[in-house]
């Protein structure tokens, strides 16, 4: 025992503070990689990484979402160089971007439509996870991180939509921030605090701009966690069967990368077509009228991607309960891994759950339609039916089907699955699995 | 951690821990508060909180809208008919019971904040089933006293603080 250490001899263990080395590369790359293992990690996680060989095109949407996010940030940075976040200047600065700034029209239309396509991709991505049971053990945390990202996407898309300071921006901001006034006692105080004023105005716009940026980068952070978790638990696949050895898998590059590339190109093609030929199709014409705090447009609607949740808000005649229902309609997704406890992952082998999921998709579109219509008469009735099914899907159907459903016979391995599929013994989407 | 478990008397070390923790909490609170508070309305916004309105040119049955704290305020000069309509109703029928008398200073003049108490849209004058206002956003109907009668709004249109100055002027705020 030394004078400077109180550890006895038997308590010693060696330490490894110096870990330089171990890179599979040589030369400059090896030198860097020995000290900062980014190349090794990249090789391990993106070149040699094993994925099930049954993945179909639904698995391309993760990569597509990544591309959307990157381009949203690039176009957002470019817009930020010309945009002015003040109530007096915002609308005109956006018009200036559209008319005067070099390629401003292109950059803004790209940013606007990318936001929409981001949601198209995320909805397909979520559908994939629902249909193939990707939320189940061991991928629950990925699912929860995904829902967190979805909430943040909603927040940042809402904030972004307020920035051009048109009529829809202004009244959307008013209605959505007022949702907080439903909170008993402190609600009004919270709303005033959010606004920094007694109504939505200059103060609100300025902070919305700051938060619009911040949340975009928070999304990047959570996406990193989402991907790290993916590389621990591995990809699910249409059969829902875990791969056992390399006979069931292919390496990420070049197989998955090239398949993803095809998916991305098709997606980009559709995106560019919409952006160039119908750039305002997914938006609302009233947002080209400057914000007017004295007049509400006759029919305010949110962006298309919020319509189903807006329909749920309006289906409930009570203010506080409406808000609670809307928030929980998304939050409840987070409970699905525990509400659906069937041991079988993929709906391919779950004849009843499969129908429930298809009905859920129909319900989503029904609510989307209702959300765009005025809240009266038949639309209120449809909205209520849609809302009831939405919640019943999680709270009632998921556990009941888990208990009573008799799954179809399952193949033992991914190879056997492919074999059965080829022989027509199982029916799936013919989506190039 | 400390060896005097059997002895329930606090030690000097316990004292240091408690002190450090309390100071830590205090310090954290003191640094968070300004960051939270800066988001509330600033003094210039609070200073702009009254407006003076000339009402001499408003005819019977007409309404003017003025801006107060960034919000529209409706000033309505009601007809006899509209006043009777607002008064001939039993409180039991109202979702948010308030008598018309309580909501006005002079029978003829109704002054309300033109913000729907549901989610903040501006209701439209002269529309709706009760002769007052109709909110287009989610369908709230208000009567000629600005009281909610039908729809998702929980409360009546707010009556701001105001006073008459002579016969032609109102000061709001
Ligand atoms: C998570 C990704 C993002 C989403 C979903 C998103 C969404 C939106 C939406 C819907 C709009 C309104 C478009 C319109 O109607 O004109 C918008 C505007 C804007 N965004 Fe983003 N955005 C994202 C990321 C970013 C980033 C990272 C920045 C800056 C670094 C940014 C900067 C801007 C600016 C300056 C505007 C106002 C100009 C305009 O209205 O065209 N955005 N955003
Ligand atoms: S804001 Fe008026 S009814 Fe909802």
PDB file of C-alpha atoms in Angstrom, chain A residues 170-171 174-175 178-179 181 189 192-194 196-199 207 293-298 300 310 313-314 317 319, chain B residues 36-42 45-46 65-67 69-72 117-122 136-138 151-152 154:
ATOM      1  CA  UNK A 170     -52.049  33.113 -37.475  1.00  0.00           C
ATOM      2  CA  UNK A 171     -55.303  31.343 -36.703  1.00  0.00           C
ATOM      3  CA  UNK A 174     -54.121  30.888 -32.034  1.00  0.00           C
ATOM      4  CA  UNK A 175     -56.243  27.755 -31.919  1.00  0.00           C
ATOM      5  CA  UNK A 178     -55.257  27.976 -26.892  1.00  0.00           C
ATOM      6  CA  UNK A 179     -55.422  24.209 -26.400  1.00  0.00           C
ATOM      7  CA  UNK A 181     -56.049  27.083 -21.886  1.00  0.00           C
ATOM      8  CA  UNK A 189     -51.378  31.775 -17.436  1.00  0.00           C
ATOM      9  CA  UNK A 192     -50.056  34.174 -21.913  1.00  0.00           C
ATOM     10  CA  UNK A 193     -46.582  32.895 -21.092  1.00  0.00           C
ATOM     11  CA  UNK A 194     -46.368  31.037 -24.419  1.00  0.00           C
ATOM     12  CA  UNK A 196     -45.428  36.702 -24.324  1.00  0.00           C
ATOM     13  CA  UNK A 197     -48.428  38.942 -24.932  1.00  0.00           C
ATOM     14  CA  UNK A 198     -52.195  38.873 -24.578  1.00  0.00           C
ATOM     15  CA  UNK A 199     -52.639  37.471 -28.063  1.00  0.00           C
ATOM     16  CA  UNK A 207     -39.955  32.510 -30.239  1.00  0.00           C
ATOM     17  CA  UNK A 293     -55.926  39.407 -35.923  1.00  0.00           C
ATOM     18  CA  UNK A 294     -59.381  40.964 -36.375  1.00  0.00           C
ATOM     19  CA  UNK A 295     -60.890  38.439 -38.806  1.00  0.00           C
ATOM     20  CA  UNK A 296     -60.921  34.667 -38.620  1.00  0.00           C
ATOM     21  CA  UNK A 297     -61.236  32.874 -41.986  1.00  0.00           C
ATOM     22  CA  UNK A 298     -64.639  31.252 -42.398  1.00  0.00           C
ATOM     23  CA  UNK A 300     -59.962  27.097 -40.672  1.00  0.00           C
ATOM     24  CA  UNK A 310     -58.101  17.520 -35.369  1.00  0.00           C
ATOM     25  CA  UNK A 313     -60.433  17.042 -30.971  1.00  0.00           C
ATOM     26  CA  UNK A 314     -63.712  18.152 -32.495  1.00  0.00           C
ATOM     27  CA  UNK A 317     -68.083  18.388 -27.241  1.00  0.00           C
ATOM     28  CA  UNK A 319     -63.069  21.550 -24.398  1.00  0.00           C
TER      29      UNK A 319
ATOM     30  CA  UNK B  36     -38.897  31.136 -17.618  1.00  0.00           C
ATOM     31  CA  UNK B  37     -40.006  34.619 -16.692  1.00  0.00           C
ATOM     32  CA  UNK B  38     -38.511  36.366 -19.725  1.00  0.00           C
ATOM     33  CA  UNK B  39     -41.176  34.654 -21.815  1.00  0.00           C
ATOM     34  CA  UNK B  40     -44.042  36.470 -20.058  1.00  0.00           C
ATOM     35  CA  UNK B  41     -45.388  39.754 -21.506  1.00  0.00           C
ATOM     36  CA  UNK B  42     -42.740  42.474 -21.101  1.00  0.00           C
ATOM     37  CA  UNK B  45     -46.682  45.181 -23.657  1.00  0.00           C
ATOM     38  CA  UNK B  46     -48.194  45.648 -20.212  1.00  0.00           C
ATOM     39  CA  UNK B  65     -64.563  46.453 -33.379  1.00  0.00           C
ATOM     40  CA  UNK B  66     -61.527  47.998 -31.728  1.00  0.00           C
ATOM     41  CA  UNK B  67     -58.139  46.543 -30.892  1.00  0.00           C
ATOM     42  CA  UNK B  69     -54.079  44.212 -26.172  1.00  0.00           C
ATOM     43  CA  UNK B  70     -53.884  42.794 -29.697  1.00  0.00           C
ATOM     44  CA  UNK B  71     -57.390  41.419 -29.413  1.00  0.00           C
ATOM     45  CA  UNK B  72     -60.613  42.607 -31.008  1.00  0.00           C
ATOM     46  CA  UNK B 117     -63.717  31.216 -25.318  1.00  0.00           C
ATOM     47  CA  UNK B 118     -63.229  27.853 -27.011  1.00  0.00           C
ATOM     48  CA  UNK B 119     -59.936  28.196 -28.844  1.00  0.00           C
ATOM     49  CA  UNK B 120     -59.662  31.888 -29.609  1.00  0.00           C
ATOM     50  CA  UNK B 121     -61.177  32.582 -33.048  1.00  0.00           C
ATOM     51  CA  UNK B 122     -63.096  35.814 -33.729  1.00  0.00           C
ATOM     52  CA  UNK B 136     -66.902  29.667 -37.521  1.00  0.00           C
ATOM     53  CA  UNK B 137     -64.051  27.586 -36.134  1.00  0.00           C
ATOM     54  CA  UNK B 138     -65.924  24.893 -34.255  1.00  0.00           C
ATOM     55  CA  UNK B 151     -71.304  24.672 -29.113  1.00  0.00           C
ATOM     56  CA  UNK B 152     -67.965  23.728 -27.537  1.00  0.00           C
ATOM     57  CA  UNK B 154     -67.145  26.694 -22.130  1.00  0.00           C
TER      58      UNK B 154
END
